[in-house]
Tab-separated table of C-alpha atoms in Angstrom:
chain	number	residue	atom	x	y	z
A	18	MET	CA	-50.127	-57.231	-20.311
A	19	ARG	CA	-50.323	-56.017	-24.389
A	20	LYS	CA	-53.386	-53.842	-24.737
A	21	GLN	CA	-54.909	-52.420	-27.990
A	22	PHE	CA	-56.213	-48.852	-28.511
A	23	ASN	CA	-58.378	-48.697	-31.279
A	24	ARG	CA	-59.346	-45.329	-33.349
A	25	GLN	CA	-62.620	-45.177	-30.734
A	26	ALA	CA	-60.071	-45.525	-27.742
A	27	ILE	CA	-57.990	-43.163	-29.185
A	28	ASP	CA	-60.735	-40.761	-29.822
A	29	ALA	CA	-62.009	-40.939	-26.306
A	30	MET	CA	-58.866	-40.091	-24.867
A	31	GLU	CA	-58.456	-37.164	-22.928
A	32	GLN	CA	-56.809	-34.460	-25.062
A	33	ARG	CA	-53.485	-34.214	-23.112
A	34	PHE	CA	-53.152	-37.630	-22.512
A	35	ARG	CA	-54.073	-38.082	-26.431
A	36	VAL	CA	-51.420	-35.295	-27.146
A	37	ASN	CA	-48.559	-37.514	-25.199
A	38	PHE	CA	-49.616	-40.910	-26.499
A	39	ILE	CA	-49.641	-40.198	-30.164
A	40	ASN	CA	-46.484	-37.922	-30.207
A	41	SER	CA	-44.740	-41.123	-28.641
A	42	LEU	CA	-45.760	-43.567	-31.425
A	43	SER	CA	-43.193	-42.134	-33.911
A	44	GLY	CA	-40.165	-42.980	-31.627
A	45	PHE	CA	-36.912	-41.379	-30.498
A	46	LYS	CA	-36.821	-37.961	-32.483
A	47	SER	CA	-33.948	-35.535	-33.211
A	48	ALA	CA	-33.557	-32.437	-31.070
A	49	ASN	CA	-33.087	-29.315	-33.247
A	50	LEU	CA	-33.171	-25.496	-33.084
A	51	ILE	CA	-34.425	-23.439	-36.522
A	52	GLY	CA	-32.768	-20.288	-36.293
A	53	THR	CA	-34.455	-17.380	-38.653
A	54	ILE	CA	-34.715	-13.379	-39.189
A	55	SER	CA	-37.564	-11.588	-40.622
A	56	LYS	CA	-36.844	-8.914	-42.684
A	57	ASP	CA	-36.878	-6.165	-40.262
A	58	ASP	CA	-34.275	-7.858	-38.603
A	59	LYS	CA	-36.135	-9.642	-35.572
A	60	SER	CA	-34.286	-13.106	-34.947
A	61	ASN	CA	-36.639	-16.016	-33.766
A	62	LEU	CA	-35.353	-19.415	-32.661
A	63	ALA	CA	-37.540	-22.554	-32.509
A	64	ILE	CA	-37.157	-26.184	-31.301
A	65	VAL	CA	-38.330	-29.093	-33.770
A	66	SER	CA	-38.368	-32.399	-33.363
A	67	SER	CA	-39.551	-33.717	-36.800
A	68	LEU	CA	-36.607	-33.059	-38.811
A	69	VAL	CA	-36.231	-35.535	-41.533
A	70	HIS	CA	-33.506	-36.529	-44.350
A	71	LEU	CA	-34.685	-36.574	-47.575
A	72	GLY	CA	-31.223	-37.070	-49.879
A	73	ALA	CA	-27.790	-36.774	-49.810
A	74	ASN	CA	-27.280	-35.603	-53.662
A	75	PRO	CA	-28.585	-33.005	-53.407
A	76	PRO	CA	-28.278	-32.769	-49.835
A	77	LEU	CA	-32.167	-32.182	-48.382
A	78	ILE	CA	-33.536	-31.967	-45.227
A	79	ALA	CA	-37.193	-31.407	-44.210
A	80	TYR	CA	-39.082	-30.205	-40.938
A	81	ILE	CA	-42.887	-30.040	-40.339
A	82	ASN	CA	-44.293	-26.671	-39.666
A	83	ARG	CA	-47.311	-26.291	-37.479
A	84	PRO	CA	-50.610	-25.681	-38.745
A	85	ALA	CA	-51.593	-21.743	-39.902
A	86	SER	CA	-53.933	-21.854	-37.076
A	87	VAL	CA	-51.158	-20.641	-35.024
A	88	PRO	CA	-48.636	-17.651	-35.004
A	89	ARG	CA	-45.141	-19.171	-36.923
A	90	HIS	CA	-42.918	-16.781	-37.010
A	91	THR	CA	-40.341	-19.428	-37.953
A	92	LEU	CA	-42.040	-20.273	-41.509
A	93	ASP	CA	-42.958	-16.511	-41.916
A	94	ASN	CA	-39.276	-15.530	-41.801
A	95	ILE	CA	-37.998	-18.855	-43.813
A	96	LEU	CA	-40.482	-17.723	-46.402
A	97	GLU	CA	-40.012	-13.940	-46.426
A	98	THR	CA	-36.058	-14.322	-46.464
A	99	GLY	CA	-35.113	-18.124	-47.972
A	100	PHE	CA	-32.929	-18.962	-45.400
A	101	TYR	CA	-32.622	-20.230	-42.085
A	102	THR	CA	-30.259	-22.535	-39.484
A	103	VAL	CA	-30.465	-26.187	-38.061
A	104	ASN	CA	-29.090	-26.510	-34.787
A	105	HIS	CA	-28.691	-29.948	-32.707
A	106	VAL	CA	-29.476	-29.579	-29.440
A	107	SER	CA	-27.031	-30.857	-26.841
A	108	GLU	CA	-27.154	-32.028	-23.565
A	109	ASP	CA	-26.365	-28.607	-22.004
A	110	MET	CA	-28.661	-26.874	-23.746
A	111	ILE	CA	-32.235	-28.636	-22.988
A	112	PRO	CA	-33.403	-25.927	-20.695
A	113	SER	CA	-32.901	-23.221	-22.761
A	114	ALA	CA	-33.345	-25.273	-26.227
A	115	HIS	CA	-37.490	-26.366	-24.699
A	116	GLN	CA	-38.037	-22.943	-23.416
A	117	THR	CA	-38.046	-21.418	-27.052
A	118	SER	CA	-41.354	-23.368	-27.527
A	119	ALA	CA	-42.921	-20.958	-25.167
A	120	ARG	CA	-45.410	-18.814	-27.205
A	121	TYR	CA	-43.298	-15.423	-26.985
A	122	ASP	CA	-44.642	-12.529	-28.886
A	123	VAL	CA	-42.734	-11.650	-32.127
A	124	GLU	CA	-40.987	-8.604	-31.137
A	125	ILE	CA	-38.939	-10.816	-28.377
A	126	SER	CA	-36.145	-13.058	-29.699
A	127	GLU	CA	-36.003	-16.510	-28.193
A	128	PHE	CA	-32.151	-16.036	-28.350
A	129	SER	CA	-32.196	-13.190	-25.772
A	130	ALA	CA	-35.185	-14.701	-23.639
A	131	THR	CA	-33.247	-17.942	-23.221
A	132	GLY	CA	-30.097	-17.281	-22.992
A	133	LEU	CA	-29.005	-19.162	-26.259
A	134	SER	CA	-26.155	-16.884	-28.240
A	135	GLU	CA	-26.404	-15.574	-32.241
A	136	TYR	CA	-23.785	-17.128	-34.243
A	137	TRP	CA	-23.105	-15.496	-37.766
A	138	LEU	CA	-21.837	-18.200	-40.108
A	139	ALA	CA	-19.612	-15.969	-42.741
A	140	ASP	CA	-22.119	-14.315	-45.610
A	141	PHE	CA	-24.871	-16.467	-44.640
A	142	PRO	CA	-28.006	-14.175	-43.658
A	143	ALA	CA	-29.998	-16.453	-40.533
A	144	PRO	CA	-28.564	-16.894	-37.218
A	145	ALA	CA	-27.406	-20.079	-35.968
A	146	VAL	CA	-27.047	-20.896	-32.279
A	147	ALA	CA	-23.373	-20.362	-30.876
A	148	GLU	CA	-23.894	-23.240	-28.136
A	149	SER	CA	-24.442	-25.807	-30.904
A	150	ASN	CA	-22.160	-28.548	-31.605
A	151	LEU	CA	-23.639	-28.860	-35.254
A	152	LYS	CA	-24.920	-26.237	-36.909
A	153	ILE	CA	-26.285	-26.453	-40.772
A	154	ALA	CA	-27.058	-23.215	-43.013
A	155	MET	CA	-30.220	-24.052	-45.205
A	156	GLN	CA	-31.787	-22.362	-48.524
A	157	TYR	CA	-35.254	-22.901	-48.592
A	158	VAL	CA	-36.492	-24.863	-51.708
A	159	GLU	CA	-40.131	-25.831	-51.445
A	160	HIS	CA	-43.032	-26.780	-49.231
A	161	HIS	CA	-45.822	-28.807	-49.109
A	162	THR	CA	-49.301	-27.991	-47.075
A	163	LEU	CA	-50.398	-31.663	-45.401
A	164	LEU	CA	-54.023	-32.768	-44.764
A	165	ASN	CA	-54.029	-31.390	-41.463
A	166	ASP	CA	-52.712	-27.954	-42.429
A	167	THR	CA	-49.115	-28.504	-41.159
A	168	VAL	CA	-46.602	-27.678	-43.644
A	169	MET	CA	-43.313	-29.985	-44.605
A	170	VAL	CA	-40.669	-27.175	-45.451
A	171	ILE	CA	-37.589	-28.638	-47.489
A	172	GLY	CA	-34.298	-27.108	-47.971
A	173	LYS	CA	-30.875	-27.596	-49.294
A	174	ILE	CA	-27.805	-27.649	-46.826
A	175	GLU	CA	-25.574	-24.721	-47.887
A	176	CYS	CA	-23.157	-25.038	-45.374
A	177	VAL	CA	-22.329	-27.638	-42.021
A	178	GLU	CA	-19.947	-26.587	-39.246
A	179	VAL	CA	-19.016	-29.203	-36.906
A	180	SER	CA	-15.747	-30.182	-34.846
A	181	THR	CA	-13.778	-32.234	-36.941
A	182	ASP	CA	-13.084	-34.839	-34.576
A	183	ALA	CA	-16.536	-36.198	-34.711
A	184	VAL	CA	-16.610	-36.749	-38.558
A	185	GLN	CA	-15.196	-40.479	-38.613
A	186	GLU	CA	-13.374	-41.734	-41.141
A	187	ASP	CA	-16.439	-42.636	-43.519
A	188	GLY	CA	-18.554	-39.519	-42.970
A	189	LEU	CA	-20.526	-40.798	-40.343
A	190	ILE	CA	-20.793	-38.263	-37.535
A	191	ASP	CA	-20.465	-39.234	-34.092
A	192	MET	CA	-23.587	-37.762	-32.448
A	193	GLU	CA	-22.578	-39.178	-29.069
A	194	ARG	CA	-19.167	-37.238	-29.011
A	195	LEU	CA	-21.412	-34.232	-29.849
A	196	GLN	CA	-23.323	-34.774	-26.896
A	197	THR	CA	-26.727	-34.352	-29.316
A	198	VAL	CA	-29.766	-35.445	-27.290
A	199	ALA	CA	-33.114	-37.137	-28.690
A	200	VAL	CA	-36.772	-36.435	-27.685
A	201	SER	CA	-39.776	-38.525	-27.482
A	202	GLY	CA	-43.146	-37.724	-26.774
A	203	LEU	CA	-43.344	-33.522	-26.387
A	204	ASP	CA	-40.895	-33.131	-23.554
A	205	CYS	CA	-38.843	-36.208	-22.927
A	206	TYR	CA	-34.977	-35.927	-23.391
A	207	HIS	CA	-32.565	-38.765	-24.015
A	208	ARG	CA	-28.809	-39.285	-24.713
A	209	PRO	CA	-28.359	-42.055	-26.676
A	210	ASN	CA	-25.819	-44.947	-26.152
A	211	PHE	CA	-24.173	-47.282	-29.006
A	212	VAL	CA	-25.071	-50.388	-29.471
A	213	LYS	CA	-23.970	-51.293	-32.500
A	214	ARG	CA	-23.391	-50.736	-36.329
A	215	MET	CA	-24.780	-52.908	-39.266
A	216	ALA	CA	-22.694	-53.594	-42.161
A	217	TYR	CA	-24.656	-53.066	-45.562
A	218	ALA	CA	-27.380	-55.747	-46.164
A	219	LYS	CA	-26.689	-58.260	-48.516
A	220	THR	CA	-29.474	-60.984	-49.347
A	221	ASP	CA	-27.176	-63.788	-49.401
A	222	LYS	CA	-25.329	-63.283	-46.151
A	223	TYR	CA	-26.694	-63.071	-42.557
A	224	PRO	CA	-26.756	-59.668	-40.910
A	225	GLN	CA	-23.214	-58.647	-39.996
A	226	SER	CA	-22.073	-56.263	-37.317
A	227	LEU	CA	-19.500	-53.767	-38.318
A	228	LYS	CA	-18.105	-53.582	-34.718
B	84	MET	CA	-11.482	-27.842	-34.007
B	85	ARG	CA	-14.680	-26.896	-35.413
B	86	LYS	CA	-14.817	-26.888	-39.532
B	87	GLN	CA	-17.004	-25.597	-42.113
B	88	PHE	CA	-18.047	-28.130	-45.055
B	89	ASN	CA	-19.516	-25.910	-47.555
B	90	ARG	CA	-21.730	-26.673	-50.825
B	91	GLN	CA	-18.371	-26.921	-52.709
B	92	ALA	CA	-16.997	-29.367	-50.114
B	93	ILE	CA	-19.764	-31.141	-49.869
B	94	ASP	CA	-20.075	-31.693	-53.379
B	95	ALA	CA	-16.452	-32.944	-53.906
B	96	MET	CA	-17.189	-35.764	-51.064
B	97	GLU	CA	-16.480	-39.188	-52.192
B	98	GLN	CA	-19.900	-40.709	-52.574
B	99	ARG	CA	-20.131	-43.183	-49.788
B	100	PHE	CA	-18.431	-40.162	-47.432
B	101	ARG	CA	-21.129	-37.793	-48.454
B	102	VAL	CA	-24.116	-40.443	-47.987
B	103	ASN	CA	-22.803	-40.972	-44.142
B	104	PHE	CA	-21.889	-37.387	-43.742
B	105	ILE	CA	-25.689	-36.014	-45.056
B	106	ASN	CA	-27.384	-38.829	-43.419
B	107	SER	CA	-25.917	-38.033	-39.905
B	108	LEU	CA	-27.129	-34.409	-40.055
B	109	SER	CA	-30.846	-34.998	-39.096
B	110	GLY	CA	-29.745	-36.379	-36.108
B	111	PHE	CA	-31.246	-39.453	-33.632
B	112	LYS	CA	-34.154	-41.159	-35.682
B	113	SER	CA	-36.315	-43.461	-34.824
B	114	ALA	CA	-36.180	-47.295	-35.991
B	115	ASN	CA	-39.323	-48.821	-37.617
B	116	LEU	CA	-40.344	-51.718	-39.364
B	117	ILE	CA	-43.023	-51.031	-42.115
B	118	GLY	CA	-45.643	-54.223	-42.669
B	119	THR	CA	-47.419	-54.576	-45.870
B	120	ILE	CA	-48.856	-57.251	-48.431
B	121	SER	CA	-49.730	-57.149	-51.688
B	122	LYS	CA	-53.031	-58.013	-53.578
B	123	ASP	CA	-51.742	-61.401	-54.241
B	124	ASP	CA	-50.822	-61.943	-50.999
B	125	LYS	CA	-46.878	-61.361	-50.717
B	126	SER	CA	-46.081	-59.761	-47.565
B	127	ASN	CA	-43.214	-57.146	-47.010
B	128	LEU	CA	-41.147	-55.922	-44.442
B	129	ALA	CA	-38.624	-52.317	-44.603
B	130	ILE	CA	-36.857	-50.587	-42.213
B	131	VAL	CA	-37.306	-46.957	-42.198
B	132	SER	CA	-35.622	-43.924	-40.135
B	133	SER	CA	-37.878	-41.353	-41.213
B	134	LEU	CA	-40.942	-41.807	-39.251
B	135	VAL	CA	-42.499	-38.199	-38.485
B	136	HIS	CA	-45.228	-37.163	-36.351
B	137	LEU	CA	-47.918	-34.864	-38.043
B	138	GLY	CA	-50.576	-34.350	-35.484
B	139	ALA	CA	-52.626	-35.970	-32.678
B	140	ASN	CA	-56.267	-35.258	-33.403
B	141	PRO	CA	-56.814	-36.791	-36.235
B	142	PRO	CA	-53.615	-38.908	-34.892
B	143	LEU	CA	-51.191	-38.850	-38.104
B	144	ILE	CA	-47.938	-40.177	-39.101
B	145	ALA	CA	-45.775	-39.553	-42.029
B	146	TYR	CA	-42.757	-41.414	-43.615
B	147	ILE	CA	-40.412	-40.796	-46.543
B	148	ASN	CA	-40.155	-43.336	-49.296
B	149	ARG	CA	-37.631	-43.722	-51.709
B	150	PRO	CA	-37.494	-41.985	-55.368
B	151	ALA	CA	-39.422	-44.384	-57.921
B	152	SER	CA	-36.098	-45.309	-59.924
B	153	VAL	CA	-35.435	-48.201	-57.070
B	154	PRO	CA	-37.965	-50.785	-56.359
B	155	ARG	CA	-40.136	-49.686	-53.565
B	156	HIS	CA	-42.603	-52.920	-52.885
B	157	THR	CA	-43.617	-51.104	-49.586
B	158	LEU	CA	-45.224	-47.831	-51.407
B	159	ASP	CA	-46.790	-50.263	-54.402
B	160	ASN	CA	-48.444	-52.304	-51.658
B	161	ILE	CA	-49.585	-49.548	-49.609
B	162	LEU	CA	-51.031	-48.043	-52.904
B	163	GLU	CA	-52.742	-51.021	-54.035
B	164	THR	CA	-54.282	-52.299	-50.526
B	165	GLY	CA	-54.562	-48.753	-48.749
B	166	PHE	CA	-52.789	-50.739	-45.488
B	167	TYR	CA	-49.770	-51.080	-43.714
B	168	THR	CA	-48.281	-51.189	-40.182
B	169	VAL	CA	-45.670	-49.572	-38.364
B	170	ASN	CA	-43.614	-51.574	-35.760
B	171	HIS	CA	-40.872	-49.875	-33.387
B	172	VAL	CA	-37.443	-51.628	-33.305
B	173	SER	CA	-35.979	-53.096	-30.218
B	174	GLU	CA	-32.549	-53.700	-29.156
B	175	ASP	CA	-32.775	-57.943	-29.917
B	176	MET	CA	-34.420	-56.753	-33.216
B	177	ILE	CA	-31.240	-54.905	-34.783
B	178	PRO	CA	-29.584	-57.689	-36.742
B	179	SER	CA	-32.935	-58.600	-38.485
B	180	ALA	CA	-34.481	-55.234	-38.824
B	181	HIS	CA	-31.622	-53.986	-40.470
B	182	GLN	CA	-31.293	-56.764	-42.672
B	183	THR	CA	-34.467	-56.165	-44.025
B	184	SER	CA	-32.964	-52.996	-46.182
B	185	ALA	CA	-31.153	-55.992	-48.341
B	186	ARG	CA	-32.413	-55.742	-52.009
B	187	TYR	CA	-34.609	-58.703	-51.470
B	188	ASP	CA	-37.014	-60.024	-54.758
B	189	VAL	CA	-40.479	-59.249	-54.644
B	190	GLU	CA	-41.312	-62.882	-54.734
B	191	ILE	CA	-39.522	-62.912	-51.148
B	192	SER	CA	-40.843	-61.767	-47.956
B	193	GLU	CA	-38.485	-59.894	-45.510
B	194	PHE	CA	-40.269	-61.920	-42.706
B	195	SER	CA	-39.194	-65.189	-43.810
B	196	ALA	CA	-35.703	-64.044	-45.080
B	197	THR	CA	-34.919	-62.042	-41.586
B	198	GLY	CA	-36.766	-64.491	-39.321
B	199	LEU	CA	-39.268	-62.070	-37.982
B	200	SER	CA	-42.583	-63.510	-37.378
B	201	GLU	CA	-45.598	-61.708	-39.236
B	202	TYR	CA	-48.693	-61.017	-36.690
B	203	TRP	CA	-52.245	-60.280	-37.483
B	204	LEU	CA	-54.011	-57.529	-35.488
B	205	ALA	CA	-58.104	-58.350	-35.590
B	206	ASP	CA	-59.660	-57.320	-39.385
B	207	PHE	CA	-56.715	-55.357	-40.308
B	208	PRO	CA	-55.329	-56.697	-43.429
B	209	ALA	CA	-51.582	-55.856	-43.538
B	210	PRO	CA	-48.825	-57.895	-41.389
B	211	ALA	CA	-47.266	-56.726	-38.107
B	212	VAL	CA	-44.046	-57.546	-36.581
B	213	ALA	CA	-44.792	-60.320	-33.673
B	214	GLU	CA	-41.321	-59.244	-32.093
B	215	SER	CA	-41.829	-55.600	-32.001
B	216	ASN	CA	-43.232	-54.250	-28.641
B	217	LEU	CA	-44.934	-51.450	-29.942
B	218	LYS	CA	-47.142	-51.762	-33.268
B	219	ILE	CA	-49.445	-49.532	-35.324
B	220	ALA	CA	-52.281	-50.151	-37.898
B	221	MET	CA	-52.460	-47.784	-40.376
B	222	GLN	CA	-54.437	-46.639	-42.968
B	223	TYR	CA	-52.957	-44.625	-46.259
B	224	VAL	CA	-54.636	-40.934	-46.486
B	225	GLU	CA	-52.317	-39.137	-49.071
B	226	HIS	CA	-49.060	-39.211	-50.774
B	227	HIS	CA	-46.341	-36.150	-51.777
B	228	THR	CA	-43.785	-36.460	-54.145
B	229	LEU	CA	-40.998	-34.091	-53.576
B	230	LEU	CA	-38.204	-32.394	-55.586
B	231	ASN	CA	-36.034	-35.516	-55.149
B	232	ASP	CA	-38.414	-37.712	-56.272
B	233	THR	CA	-38.416	-39.107	-52.767
B	234	VAL	CA	-42.574	-39.627	-51.609
B	235	MET	CA	-44.050	-38.599	-48.548
B	236	VAL	CA	-46.366	-41.379	-47.322
B	237	ILE	CA	-49.070	-39.819	-44.771
B	238	GLY	CA	-51.434	-42.416	-42.866
B	239	LYS	CA	-53.934	-42.532	-39.977
B	240	ILE	CA	-53.734	-44.471	-36.795
B	241	GLU	CA	-56.280	-46.917	-36.854
B	242	CYS	CA	-54.952	-49.165	-33.656
B	243	VAL	CA	-51.815	-49.197	-31.512
B	244	GLU	CA	-50.555	-52.456	-29.510
B	245	VAL	CA	-48.736	-51.774	-26.484
B	246	SER	CA	-47.488	-53.032	-23.187
B	247	THR	CA	-49.801	-51.154	-20.857
B	248	ASP	CA	-47.358	-51.048	-18.267
B	249	ALA	CA	-45.185	-48.685	-20.803
B	250	VAL	CA	-47.724	-45.931	-20.887
B	251	GLN	CA	-47.454	-43.746	-18.301
B	252	GLU	CA	-50.317	-41.925	-16.509
B	253	ASP	CA	-50.435	-38.694	-18.674
B	254	GLY	CA	-50.043	-40.934	-21.534
B	255	LEU	CA	-46.630	-40.556	-22.519
B	256	ILE	CA	-44.816	-44.408	-23.643
B	257	ASP	CA	-41.889	-44.943	-22.050
B	258	MET	CA	-39.654	-46.142	-24.688
B	259	GLU	CA	-36.644	-46.986	-22.683
B	260	ARG	CA	-39.007	-49.737	-21.072
B	261	LEU	CA	-39.828	-50.875	-24.587
B	262	GLN	CA	-36.343	-51.029	-25.316
B	263	THR	CA	-36.688	-49.087	-28.592
B	264	VAL	CA	-33.617	-48.031	-30.392
B	265	ALA	CA	-32.753	-44.736	-32.224
B	266	VAL	CA	-30.799	-44.797	-35.472
B	267	SER	CA	-28.010	-42.526	-36.283
B	268	GLY	CA	-26.502	-41.998	-40.189
B	269	LEU	CA	-27.949	-45.322	-42.148
B	270	ASP	CA	-26.339	-48.389	-40.097
B	271	CYS	CA	-25.680	-46.956	-36.578
B	272	TYR	CA	-28.047	-47.811	-33.827
B	273	HIS	CA	-28.129	-46.620	-30.133
B	274	ARG	CA	-30.202	-46.778	-26.818
B	275	PRO	CA	-31.367	-43.721	-25.561
B	276	ASN	CA	-31.040	-43.082	-21.821
B	277	PHE	CA	-33.698	-40.648	-20.084
B	278	VAL	CA	-32.065	-37.564	-19.244
B	279	LYS	CA	-34.777	-35.029	-18.257
B	280	ARG	CA	-38.394	-34.048	-18.969
B	281	MET	CA	-39.354	-30.609	-19.160
B	282	ALA	CA	-42.768	-28.876	-18.421
B	283	TYR	CA	-44.666	-26.945	-20.764
B	284	ALA	CA	-42.810	-23.908	-21.533
B	285	LYS	CA	-44.302	-20.278	-20.519
B	286	THR	CA	-42.797	-17.307	-21.403
B	287	ASP	CA	-43.032	-15.894	-17.639
B	288	LYS	CA	-41.098	-18.960	-16.094
B	289	TYR	CA	-37.674	-20.066	-16.294
B	290	PRO	CA	-37.525	-23.634	-17.728
B	291	GLN	CA	-38.602	-26.427	-15.357
B	292	SER	CA	-37.675	-29.849	-15.169
B	293	LEU	CA	-40.662	-32.219	-14.346
B	294	LYS	CA	-38.331	-34.970	-12.823
């Protein structure tokens, strides 16, 4: 049975119910760890499910950082140093990656607290995650404070480290091969299975699958 | 074998290869159709894979619209009317949903061109997609033009229509039940399978699964 939940019904939801419900609406999301370090050498690692592609040339990715009303070591470090890493979460990393969302004090590195290992790309000043099968070195470009005080952080891709056998002939990266997971809601993890790949859509042709 | 692709290597990629490669980096993304109508009653439907959760209270969702250099009927309609819908793509909708990305003239509705059906929520001025198992009625709130001329469009959730048996006790929506798909790259569709759900992370506890 289909049901409509209007604004009054949403506003009347119990708080935790509403958080789960509204967080589900954006569908399946990518699971990534953002690695940073402060000027005084304290590393930080935070899971985000809000990564979004902005463009391929120049190569730009954005993510949404929580409002200023809660501690934001990740954003503070990015604005201090100008650099960060984005690391895909694979299935075996789920427990430790999720654990980075606990509210650790700024003195405690989520790397050591969760058992994930720092990995330093040559000449790059922010720590990546050794266990991740796809690591991206990012340079901060700009940020926008949005109406609910969340912050959209935009960065330029400086370097990507990935297994070459996951990079297909036409550039598409096979994320099932990397065992990258998807998130729904706040805390639900999934392994996507390939259904089909569609050809570039043209107005004069019926939709075609590539394979 | 792991390989690093630095900025020079990325800039030197053949254009189509780079588009596929960079679009893969943001991981699994949600597949959604945005439904709009112009002031002179021409409906439009566009697939987006850039939906992002901004907050639960007030309930806000954003998406990234392409730059002004290409026709943007969706954004034009949203700014004209102030309303739009977001509709989850389920597995059986993949071919027609993907086909909405073809460059149809503004006179042609992607609904009739792709065989998807308009669905009108009571008193709501923008068309939803009848075939979609999760429909969201959105009211435009604000937009931000980003450095590469893409536009982040933010809207408030006005109403959600969904099967009640997919809404779990604690508010999480079971998207596997809805057969919602995920996208990787530009054109690759996946059906996610549940791996595990993690408990709220606390600093003094080892990571716990909920089930």
